[in-house]
Short mmCIF file of C-alpha atoms and ligand atoms in Angstrom, two decimals:
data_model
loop_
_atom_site.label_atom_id
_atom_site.label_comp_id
_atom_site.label_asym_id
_atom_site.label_seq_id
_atom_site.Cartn_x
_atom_site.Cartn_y
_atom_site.Cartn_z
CA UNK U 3 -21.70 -1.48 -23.57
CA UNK U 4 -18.36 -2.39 -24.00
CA UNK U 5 -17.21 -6.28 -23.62
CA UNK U 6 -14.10 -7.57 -22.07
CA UNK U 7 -10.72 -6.32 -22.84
CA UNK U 8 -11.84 -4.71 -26.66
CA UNK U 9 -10.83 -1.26 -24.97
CA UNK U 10 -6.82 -0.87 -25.16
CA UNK U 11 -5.87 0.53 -21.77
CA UNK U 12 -2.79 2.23 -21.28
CA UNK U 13 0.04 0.62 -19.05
CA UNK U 14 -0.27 2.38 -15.93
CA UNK U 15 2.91 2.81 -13.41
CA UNK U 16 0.78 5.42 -11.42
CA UNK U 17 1.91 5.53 -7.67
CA UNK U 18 -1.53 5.68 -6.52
CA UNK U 19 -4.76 5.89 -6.47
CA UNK U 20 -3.25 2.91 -9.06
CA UNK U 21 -3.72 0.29 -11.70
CA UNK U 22 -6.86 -2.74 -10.76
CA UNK U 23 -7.42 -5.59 -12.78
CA UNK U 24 -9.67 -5.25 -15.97
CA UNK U 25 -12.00 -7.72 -14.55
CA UNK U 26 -12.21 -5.92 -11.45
CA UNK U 27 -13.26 -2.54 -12.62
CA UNK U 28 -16.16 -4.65 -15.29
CA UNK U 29 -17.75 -6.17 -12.30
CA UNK U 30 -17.46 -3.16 -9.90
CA UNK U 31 -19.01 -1.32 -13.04
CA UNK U 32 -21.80 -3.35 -13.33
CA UNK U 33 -22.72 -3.84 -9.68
CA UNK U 34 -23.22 0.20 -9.76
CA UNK U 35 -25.73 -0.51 -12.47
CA UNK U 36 -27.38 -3.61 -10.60
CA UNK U 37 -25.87 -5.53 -7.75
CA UNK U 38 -26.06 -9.94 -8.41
CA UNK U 39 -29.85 -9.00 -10.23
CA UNK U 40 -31.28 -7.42 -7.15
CA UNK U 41 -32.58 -5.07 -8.96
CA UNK U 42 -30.75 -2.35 -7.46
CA UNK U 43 -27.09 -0.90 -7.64
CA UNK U 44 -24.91 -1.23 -4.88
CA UNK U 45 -24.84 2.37 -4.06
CA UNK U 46 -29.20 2.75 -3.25
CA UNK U 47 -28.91 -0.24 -0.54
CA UNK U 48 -28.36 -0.30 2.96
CA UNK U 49 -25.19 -0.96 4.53
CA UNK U 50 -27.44 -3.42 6.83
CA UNK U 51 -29.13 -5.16 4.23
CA UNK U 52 -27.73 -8.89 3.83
CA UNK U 53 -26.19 -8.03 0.87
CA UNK U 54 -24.43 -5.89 1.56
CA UNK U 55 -23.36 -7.70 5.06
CA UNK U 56 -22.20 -10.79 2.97
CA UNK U 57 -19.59 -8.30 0.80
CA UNK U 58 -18.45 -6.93 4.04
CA UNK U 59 -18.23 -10.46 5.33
CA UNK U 60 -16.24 -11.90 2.61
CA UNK U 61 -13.60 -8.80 2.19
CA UNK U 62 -13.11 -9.34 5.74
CA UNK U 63 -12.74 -13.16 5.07
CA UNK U 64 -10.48 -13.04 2.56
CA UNK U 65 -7.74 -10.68 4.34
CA UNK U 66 -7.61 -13.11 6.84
CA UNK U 67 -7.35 -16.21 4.78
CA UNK U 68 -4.60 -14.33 2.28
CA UNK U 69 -2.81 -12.95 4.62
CA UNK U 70 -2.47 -15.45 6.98
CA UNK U 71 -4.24 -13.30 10.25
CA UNK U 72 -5.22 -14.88 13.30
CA UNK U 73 -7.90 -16.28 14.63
CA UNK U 74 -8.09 -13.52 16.97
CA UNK U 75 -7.17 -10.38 15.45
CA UNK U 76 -10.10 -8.19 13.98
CA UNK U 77 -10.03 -7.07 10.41
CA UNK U 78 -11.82 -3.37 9.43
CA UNK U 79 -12.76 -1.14 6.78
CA UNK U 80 -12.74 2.24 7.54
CA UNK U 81 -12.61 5.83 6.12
CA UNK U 82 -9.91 8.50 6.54
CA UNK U 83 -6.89 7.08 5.11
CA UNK U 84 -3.78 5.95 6.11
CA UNK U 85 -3.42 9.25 6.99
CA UNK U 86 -6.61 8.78 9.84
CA UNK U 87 -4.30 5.81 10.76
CA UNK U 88 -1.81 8.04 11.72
CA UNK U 89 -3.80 9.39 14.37
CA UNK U 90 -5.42 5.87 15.39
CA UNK U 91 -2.25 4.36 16.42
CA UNK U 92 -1.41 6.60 18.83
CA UNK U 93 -5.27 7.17 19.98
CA UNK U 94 -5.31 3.59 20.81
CA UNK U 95 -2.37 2.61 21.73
CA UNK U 96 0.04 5.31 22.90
CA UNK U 97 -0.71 4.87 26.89
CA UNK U 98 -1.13 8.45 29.11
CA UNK U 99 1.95 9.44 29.84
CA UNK U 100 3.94 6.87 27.76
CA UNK U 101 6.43 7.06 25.14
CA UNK U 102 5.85 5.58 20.85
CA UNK U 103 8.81 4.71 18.76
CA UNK U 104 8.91 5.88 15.21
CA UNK U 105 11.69 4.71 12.33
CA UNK U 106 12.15 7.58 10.01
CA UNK U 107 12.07 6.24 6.74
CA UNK U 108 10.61 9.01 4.25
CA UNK U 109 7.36 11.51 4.36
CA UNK U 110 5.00 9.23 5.57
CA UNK U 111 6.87 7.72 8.63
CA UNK U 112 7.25 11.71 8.90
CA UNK U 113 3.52 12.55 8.90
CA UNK U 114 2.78 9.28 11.08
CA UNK U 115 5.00 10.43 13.78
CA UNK U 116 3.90 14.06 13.47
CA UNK U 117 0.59 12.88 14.27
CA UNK U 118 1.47 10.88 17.75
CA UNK U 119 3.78 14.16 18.99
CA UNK U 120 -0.10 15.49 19.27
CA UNK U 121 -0.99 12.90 21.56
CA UNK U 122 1.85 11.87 23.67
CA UNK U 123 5.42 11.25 23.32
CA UNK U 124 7.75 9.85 20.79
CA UNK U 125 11.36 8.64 19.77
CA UNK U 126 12.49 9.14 16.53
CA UNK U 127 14.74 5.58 16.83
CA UNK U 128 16.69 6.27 13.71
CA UNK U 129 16.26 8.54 10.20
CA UNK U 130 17.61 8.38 7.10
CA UNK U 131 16.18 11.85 6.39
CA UNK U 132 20.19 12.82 5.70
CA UNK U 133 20.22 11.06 2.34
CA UNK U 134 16.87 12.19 1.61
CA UNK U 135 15.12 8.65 2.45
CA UNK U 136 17.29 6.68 0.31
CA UNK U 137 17.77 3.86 2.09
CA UNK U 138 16.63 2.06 5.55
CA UNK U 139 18.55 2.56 8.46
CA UNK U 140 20.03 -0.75 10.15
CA UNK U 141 21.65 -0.97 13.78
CA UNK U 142 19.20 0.56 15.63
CA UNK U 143 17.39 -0.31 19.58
CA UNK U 144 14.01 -0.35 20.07
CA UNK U 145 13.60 1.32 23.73
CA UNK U 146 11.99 -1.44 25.94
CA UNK U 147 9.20 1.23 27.34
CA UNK U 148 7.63 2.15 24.48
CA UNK U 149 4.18 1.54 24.24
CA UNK U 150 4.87 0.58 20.35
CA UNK U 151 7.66 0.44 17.68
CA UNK U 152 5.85 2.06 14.62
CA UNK U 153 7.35 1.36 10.79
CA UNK U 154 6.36 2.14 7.17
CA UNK U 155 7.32 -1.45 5.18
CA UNK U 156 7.41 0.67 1.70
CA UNK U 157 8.41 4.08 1.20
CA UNK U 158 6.14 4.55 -1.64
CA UNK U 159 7.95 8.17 -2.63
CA UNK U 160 11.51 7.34 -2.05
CA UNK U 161 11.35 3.82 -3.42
CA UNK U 162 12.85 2.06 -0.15
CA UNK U 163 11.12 -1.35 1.42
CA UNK U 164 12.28 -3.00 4.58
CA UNK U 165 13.28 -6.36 3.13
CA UNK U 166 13.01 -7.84 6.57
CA UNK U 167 11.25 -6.87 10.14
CA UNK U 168 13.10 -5.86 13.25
CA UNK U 169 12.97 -8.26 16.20
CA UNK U 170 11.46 -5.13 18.72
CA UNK U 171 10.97 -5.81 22.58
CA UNK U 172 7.71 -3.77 21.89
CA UNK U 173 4.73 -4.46 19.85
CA UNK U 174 5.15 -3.23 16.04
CA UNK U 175 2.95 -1.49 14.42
CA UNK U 176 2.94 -1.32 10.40
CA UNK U 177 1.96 1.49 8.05
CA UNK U 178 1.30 -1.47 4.95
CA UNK U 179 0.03 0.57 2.54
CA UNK U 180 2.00 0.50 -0.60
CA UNK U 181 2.79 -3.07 0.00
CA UNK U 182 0.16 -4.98 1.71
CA UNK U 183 -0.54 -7.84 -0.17
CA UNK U 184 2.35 -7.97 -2.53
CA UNK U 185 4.30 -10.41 -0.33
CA UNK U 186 4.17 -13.27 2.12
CA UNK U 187 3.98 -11.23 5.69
CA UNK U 188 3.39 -13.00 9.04
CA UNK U 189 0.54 -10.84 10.90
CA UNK U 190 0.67 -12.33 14.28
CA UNK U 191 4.55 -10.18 14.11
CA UNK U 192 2.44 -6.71 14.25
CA UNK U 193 -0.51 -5.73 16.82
CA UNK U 194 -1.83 -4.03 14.03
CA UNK U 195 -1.14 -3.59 10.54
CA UNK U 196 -2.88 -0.68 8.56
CA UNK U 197 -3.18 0.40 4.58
CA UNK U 198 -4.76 2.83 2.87
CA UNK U 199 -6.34 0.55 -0.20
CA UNK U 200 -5.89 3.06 -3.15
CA UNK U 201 -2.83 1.40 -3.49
CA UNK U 202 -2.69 -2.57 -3.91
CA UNK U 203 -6.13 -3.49 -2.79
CA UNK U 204 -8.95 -1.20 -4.24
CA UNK U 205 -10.42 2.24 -4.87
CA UNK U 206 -9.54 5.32 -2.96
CA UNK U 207 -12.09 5.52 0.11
CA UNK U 208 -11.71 2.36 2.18
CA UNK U 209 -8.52 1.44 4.91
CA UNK U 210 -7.76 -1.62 6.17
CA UNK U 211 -6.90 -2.06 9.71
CA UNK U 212 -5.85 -5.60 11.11
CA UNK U 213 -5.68 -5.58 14.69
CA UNK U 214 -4.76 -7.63 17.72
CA UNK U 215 -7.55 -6.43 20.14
CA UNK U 216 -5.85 -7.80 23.16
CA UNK U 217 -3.87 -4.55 23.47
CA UNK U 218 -6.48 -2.38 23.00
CA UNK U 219 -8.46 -0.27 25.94
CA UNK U 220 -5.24 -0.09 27.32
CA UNK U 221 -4.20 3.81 26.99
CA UNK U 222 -5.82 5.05 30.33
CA UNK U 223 -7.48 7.98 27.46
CA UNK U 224 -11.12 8.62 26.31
CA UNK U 225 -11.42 8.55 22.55
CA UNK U 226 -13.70 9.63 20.93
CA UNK U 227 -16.14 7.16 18.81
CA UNK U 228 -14.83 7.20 15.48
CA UNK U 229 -11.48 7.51 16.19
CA UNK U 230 -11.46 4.19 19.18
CA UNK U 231 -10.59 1.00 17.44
CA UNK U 232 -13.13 -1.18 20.05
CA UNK U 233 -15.78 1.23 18.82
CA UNK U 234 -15.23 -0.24 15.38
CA UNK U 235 -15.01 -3.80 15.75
CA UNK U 236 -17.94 -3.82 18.23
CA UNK U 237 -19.81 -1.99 15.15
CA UNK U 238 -17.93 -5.08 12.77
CA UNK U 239 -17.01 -2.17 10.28
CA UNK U 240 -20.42 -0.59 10.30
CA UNK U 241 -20.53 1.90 13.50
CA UNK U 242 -21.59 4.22 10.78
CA UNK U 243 -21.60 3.93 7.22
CA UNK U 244 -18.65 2.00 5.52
CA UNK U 245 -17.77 3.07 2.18
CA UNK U 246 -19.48 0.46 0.89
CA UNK U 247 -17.99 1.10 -2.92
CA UNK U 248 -14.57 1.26 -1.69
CA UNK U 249 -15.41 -2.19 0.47
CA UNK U 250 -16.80 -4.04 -2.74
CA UNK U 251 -14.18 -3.76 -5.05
CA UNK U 252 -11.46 -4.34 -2.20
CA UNK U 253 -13.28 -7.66 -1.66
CA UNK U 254 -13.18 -8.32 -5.76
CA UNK U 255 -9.61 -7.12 -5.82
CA UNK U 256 -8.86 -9.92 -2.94
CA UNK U 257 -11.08 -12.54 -4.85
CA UNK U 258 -9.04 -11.72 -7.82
CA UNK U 259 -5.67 -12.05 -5.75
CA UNK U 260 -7.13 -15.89 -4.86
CA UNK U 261 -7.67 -16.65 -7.94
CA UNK U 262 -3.72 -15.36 -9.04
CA UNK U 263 -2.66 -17.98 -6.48
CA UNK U 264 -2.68 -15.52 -3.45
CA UNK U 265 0.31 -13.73 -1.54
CA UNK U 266 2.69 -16.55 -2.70
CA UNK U 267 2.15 -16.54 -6.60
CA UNK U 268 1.78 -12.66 -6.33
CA UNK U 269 5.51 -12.26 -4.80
CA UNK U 270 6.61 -14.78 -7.54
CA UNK U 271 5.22 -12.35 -9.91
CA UNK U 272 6.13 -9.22 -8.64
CA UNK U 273 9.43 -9.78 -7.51
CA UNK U 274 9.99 -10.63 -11.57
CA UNK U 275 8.78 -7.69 -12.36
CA UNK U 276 10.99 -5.38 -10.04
CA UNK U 277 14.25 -7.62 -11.09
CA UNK U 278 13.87 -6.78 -14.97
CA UNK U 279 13.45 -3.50 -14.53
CA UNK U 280 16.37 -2.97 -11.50
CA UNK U 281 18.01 -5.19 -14.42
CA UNK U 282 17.27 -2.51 -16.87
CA UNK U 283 18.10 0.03 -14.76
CA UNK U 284 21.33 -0.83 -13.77
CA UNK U 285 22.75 -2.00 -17.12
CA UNK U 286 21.65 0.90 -19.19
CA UNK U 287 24.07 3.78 -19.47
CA UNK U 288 21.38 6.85 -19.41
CA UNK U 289 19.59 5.67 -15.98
CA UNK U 290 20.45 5.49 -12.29
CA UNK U 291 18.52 4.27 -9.38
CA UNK U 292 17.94 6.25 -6.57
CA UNK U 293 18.22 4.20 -3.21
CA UNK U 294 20.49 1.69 -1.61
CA UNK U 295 20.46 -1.62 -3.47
CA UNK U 296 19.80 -3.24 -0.76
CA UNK U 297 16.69 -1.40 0.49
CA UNK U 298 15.17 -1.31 -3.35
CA UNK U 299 11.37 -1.66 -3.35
CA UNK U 300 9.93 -3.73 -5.50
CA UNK U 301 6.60 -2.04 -5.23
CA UNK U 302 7.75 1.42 -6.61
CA UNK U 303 11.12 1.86 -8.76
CA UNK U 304 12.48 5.16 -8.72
CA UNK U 305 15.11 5.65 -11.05
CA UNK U 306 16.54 9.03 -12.91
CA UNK U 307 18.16 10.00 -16.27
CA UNK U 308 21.80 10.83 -15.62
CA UNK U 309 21.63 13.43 -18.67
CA UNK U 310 18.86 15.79 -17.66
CA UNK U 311 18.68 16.57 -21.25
CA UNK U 312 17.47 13.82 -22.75
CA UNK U 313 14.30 14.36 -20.93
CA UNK U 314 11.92 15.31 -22.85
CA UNK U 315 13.00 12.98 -25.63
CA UNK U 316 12.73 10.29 -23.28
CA UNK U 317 9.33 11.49 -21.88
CA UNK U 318 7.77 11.60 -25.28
CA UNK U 319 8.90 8.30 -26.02
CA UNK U 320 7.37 6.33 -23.05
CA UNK U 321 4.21 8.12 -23.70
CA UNK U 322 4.12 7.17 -27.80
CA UNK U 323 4.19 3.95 -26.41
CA UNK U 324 1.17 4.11 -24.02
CA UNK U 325 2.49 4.09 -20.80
CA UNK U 326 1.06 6.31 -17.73
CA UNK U 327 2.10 7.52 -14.02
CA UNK U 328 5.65 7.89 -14.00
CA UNK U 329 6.84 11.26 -13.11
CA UNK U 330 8.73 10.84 -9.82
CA UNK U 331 7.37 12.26 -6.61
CA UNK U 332 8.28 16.50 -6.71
CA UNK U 333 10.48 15.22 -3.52
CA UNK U 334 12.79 13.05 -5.46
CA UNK U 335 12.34 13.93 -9.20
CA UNK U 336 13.00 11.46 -11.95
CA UNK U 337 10.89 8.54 -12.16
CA UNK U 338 8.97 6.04 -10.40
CA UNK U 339 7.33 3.03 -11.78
CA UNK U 340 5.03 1.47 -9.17
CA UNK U 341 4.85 -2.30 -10.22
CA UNK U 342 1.66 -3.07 -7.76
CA UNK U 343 -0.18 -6.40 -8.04
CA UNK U 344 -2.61 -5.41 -10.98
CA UNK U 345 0.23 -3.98 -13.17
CA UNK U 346 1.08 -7.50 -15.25
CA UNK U 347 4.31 -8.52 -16.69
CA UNK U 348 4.00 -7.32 -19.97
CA UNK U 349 3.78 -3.54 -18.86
CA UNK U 350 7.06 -4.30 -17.07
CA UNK U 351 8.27 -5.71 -20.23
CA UNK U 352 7.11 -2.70 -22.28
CA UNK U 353 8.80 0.15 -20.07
CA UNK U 354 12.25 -2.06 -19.94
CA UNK U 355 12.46 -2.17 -24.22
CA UNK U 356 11.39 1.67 -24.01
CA UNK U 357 14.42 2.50 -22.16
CA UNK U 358 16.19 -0.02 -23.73
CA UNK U 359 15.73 1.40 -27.48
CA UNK U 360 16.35 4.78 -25.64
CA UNK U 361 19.24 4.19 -24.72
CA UNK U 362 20.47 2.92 -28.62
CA UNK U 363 19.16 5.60 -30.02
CA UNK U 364 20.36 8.38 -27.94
CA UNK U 365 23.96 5.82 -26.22
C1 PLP I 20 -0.30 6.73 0.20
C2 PLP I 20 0.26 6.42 1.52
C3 PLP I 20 -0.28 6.97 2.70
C4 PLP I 20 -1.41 7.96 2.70
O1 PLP I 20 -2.57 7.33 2.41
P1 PLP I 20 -3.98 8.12 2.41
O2 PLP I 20 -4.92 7.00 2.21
O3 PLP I 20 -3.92 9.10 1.30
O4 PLP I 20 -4.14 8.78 3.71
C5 PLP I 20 0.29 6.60 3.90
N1 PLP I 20 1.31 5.75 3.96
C6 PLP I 20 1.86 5.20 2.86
C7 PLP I 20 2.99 4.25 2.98
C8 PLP I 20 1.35 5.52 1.61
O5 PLP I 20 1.88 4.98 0.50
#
C-alpha cells in the first residue's frame, strides 16, 4: 500500500464529479477495506447497525454546525441528484393549483423549472438565456402568490454566482450545488436548500437536502414515498437504503472542512483563489472571461483564448504541466477551471504561471 501523499496527483480543475482532499480519499479507501477495526468494510454492514447510524449522525451534525442551520430544519441524504431535487421541490411544495417562481440563470435553473411545469404552474421571473447565461439578471419582482421563489446560487456551466440573495415575499428555495459550502450562507433565508455532493462535499451518489419542515404537507397532493420530503425525515435518511459510501466520505469531507477552519476560512481561501486567476485572466492579452464581472463565480472560471489558434499549443501546455478538467462545458466552449474547496492554492498558482508563460511565449 501506498502512504500519504508519495503518489503525485495531478491538479484537477474538473467541474464535477471533482477534486477531494488526499486525506479524504486515504481514509474513505481504507474504511472499504475495514471500517474503525470492525472487522468489516463499510460496504458489508447494515445501514441500521450503530455504526453506521453514528456516520449518518455526524454528516448530519456537521452540516448543521458548518453551515449555520437551525435548530429546526431537518438535514438529509438522499439519492437521485440534484436533478431528483428538481422534481422534490415542486412535489413538496408547489400547492394544487398554485403557481412556483423560477430565475433563469443557465441549464440547470432550465431543467429545475422544466421539472415543476410537470407538476403545476410556473413563472419564469427573469432569464438571461439572451446572452447565453452570462450574467444574473437584477431588477426583477417576485410575484407575492407563489408558493416559492426557486434560484440556482452558481451556474456551474456558465460560470455566473449570485453574489447576493433577493429579498422575495415568498419562501426561496436554493439549487446549492456547485457552491454549498464554499461560503458563509445564512440557512434560515431558504425553506430548503439542496446540492448534489459530487461537487464540493463528496462522491457522486449522495444529495443533501436542508429543509424547514414547517412548510411541508402543505401542497393539498399525494406523493408518493420516495419522492415526499416528511417520508424522509420521519425515516432520518434511512426510509430505504442511504448510499451509505456517498454518506461517509461527505461526513469526512465536512470533518475535513472543520478542521480548514469551516465556511469562514474556506471563503478566505477560495475567494484568493478565484481573484488570481480573474487577475490572470484579465491582464493577459490571449484570454477573455466569459460573464459579467460582476456576476463572476468564484467556484468555476470560465474563460476563452481570444486567438482560437493558439489552442492546441495552449492545451498541450497545461497538460505538460499536470493539470486536469478544463475543457469548457460544449455549451460555452473555452475553459473552465472549477476552484472547489479541495482544489488548494498552489493548483491555482500553477494554472495562472501556465497562462502566464503562454502568453510570453506566444504575446
Ligand atoms: C451538477 C449540478 C446539478 C445536477 O446534479 P446531479 O447530481 O447530476 O443531478 C444540478 N444543479 C447544479 C447547480 C449543478 O452544478
Amino acid at each position: 500500500m501506498t502512504t500519504a501523499n508519495t503518489k503525485i496527483k495531478k491538479h484537477n480543475f474538473s467541474a464535477g464529479p471533482s477534486i477531494l482532499p488526499q486525506e479524504v480519499m486515504q481514509k474513505a479507501g481504507k474504511a472499504v477495506i475495514e471500517l474503525d477495526n470492525i472487522g468489516l468494510s463499510l460496504l458489508e454492514i447494515s445501514h441500521r447497525s450503530k455504526e453506521f447510524i453514528s456516520i449518518m449522525e455526524k454528516a448530519r451534525l456537521l452540516v448543521k454546525e458548518l453551515l449555520g442551520v437551525p435548530e429546526n430544519y431537518q438535514v438529509l441524504f438522499l439519492q437521485g441528484g440534484a436533478s431528483l431535487g428538481f422534481y422534490f421541490t415542486p412535489m413538496n411544495f408547489l400547492k394544487e393549483g398554485g403557481k412556483a417562481a423560477y430565475l433563469k440563470t443557465g441549464e440547470w435553473a432550465t431543467k429545475a423549472a422544466k421539472e415543476a411545469a410537470l407538476v403545476g404552474k410556473t413563472e419564469i421571473v427573469a432569464s438571461s438565456e439572451d446572452k447565453n447565461f452570462n450574467y444574473i439578471p437584477k431588477g426583477y419582482s417576485i410575484p407575492n402568490d407563489a408558493d416559492y421563489f426557486h434560484i440556482t446560487s452558481n451556474n456551474t456551466i456558465f460560470g455566473t454566482q449570485l453574489k447576493t440573495f433577493p429579498e422575495s415575499p415568498v419562501p426561496v428555495i436554493c439549487d446549492m450545488s456547485s457552491d454549498i459550502f464554499s461560503r458563509k450562507v445564512d440557512p434560515s433565508k431558504f425553506a430548503m436548500i439542496y446540492a448534489g455532493a459530487q461537487k464540493n462535499i463528496g462522491p457522486a451518489g449522495a444529495t443533501i437536502y436542508i429543509v424547514n419542515p414547517d412548510l411541508l404537507g402543505k401542497t393539498g397532493r399525494k406523493i408518493p414515498s420516495m419522492l415526499d420530503l416528511q417520508v424522509h425525515i420521519k425515516g432520518e435518511s434511512m426510509y430505504n437504503t442511504p448510499p451509505v459510501f456517498a454518506v461517509y466520505c461527505c461526513m469526512l469531507m465536512l470533518e475535513w472542512l472543520k478542521k480548514t477552519g469551516g465556511v469562514e476560512e474556506i471563503e478566505k481561501i477560495n475567494r484568493q483563489k478565484a481573484d488570481l486567476l480573474y487577475h490572470e485572466i484579465d491582464s493577459n492579452p490571449l484570454f477573455k472571461g466569459t460573464t459579467e464581472r460582476t456576476d463572476r463565480s468564484d467556484m468555476n472560471v470560465t474563460f476563452v483564448l481570444l486567438n482560437e489558434l493558439l489552442k492546441d499549443d495552449f492545451d498541450k501546455m497545461w497538460k505538460e504541466a499536470g493539470i486536469s478538467g478544463l475543457p469548457g462545458h460544449r455549451s460555452v466552449g473555452g475553459y473552465r477551471a472549477s476552484l472547489y474547496n479541495a482544489l488548494p492554492l498552489e493548483s491555482v498558482e500553477l494554472l495562472a504561471s501556465v497562462m502566464k508563460e503562454f502568453s510570453q511565449k506566444k504575446g
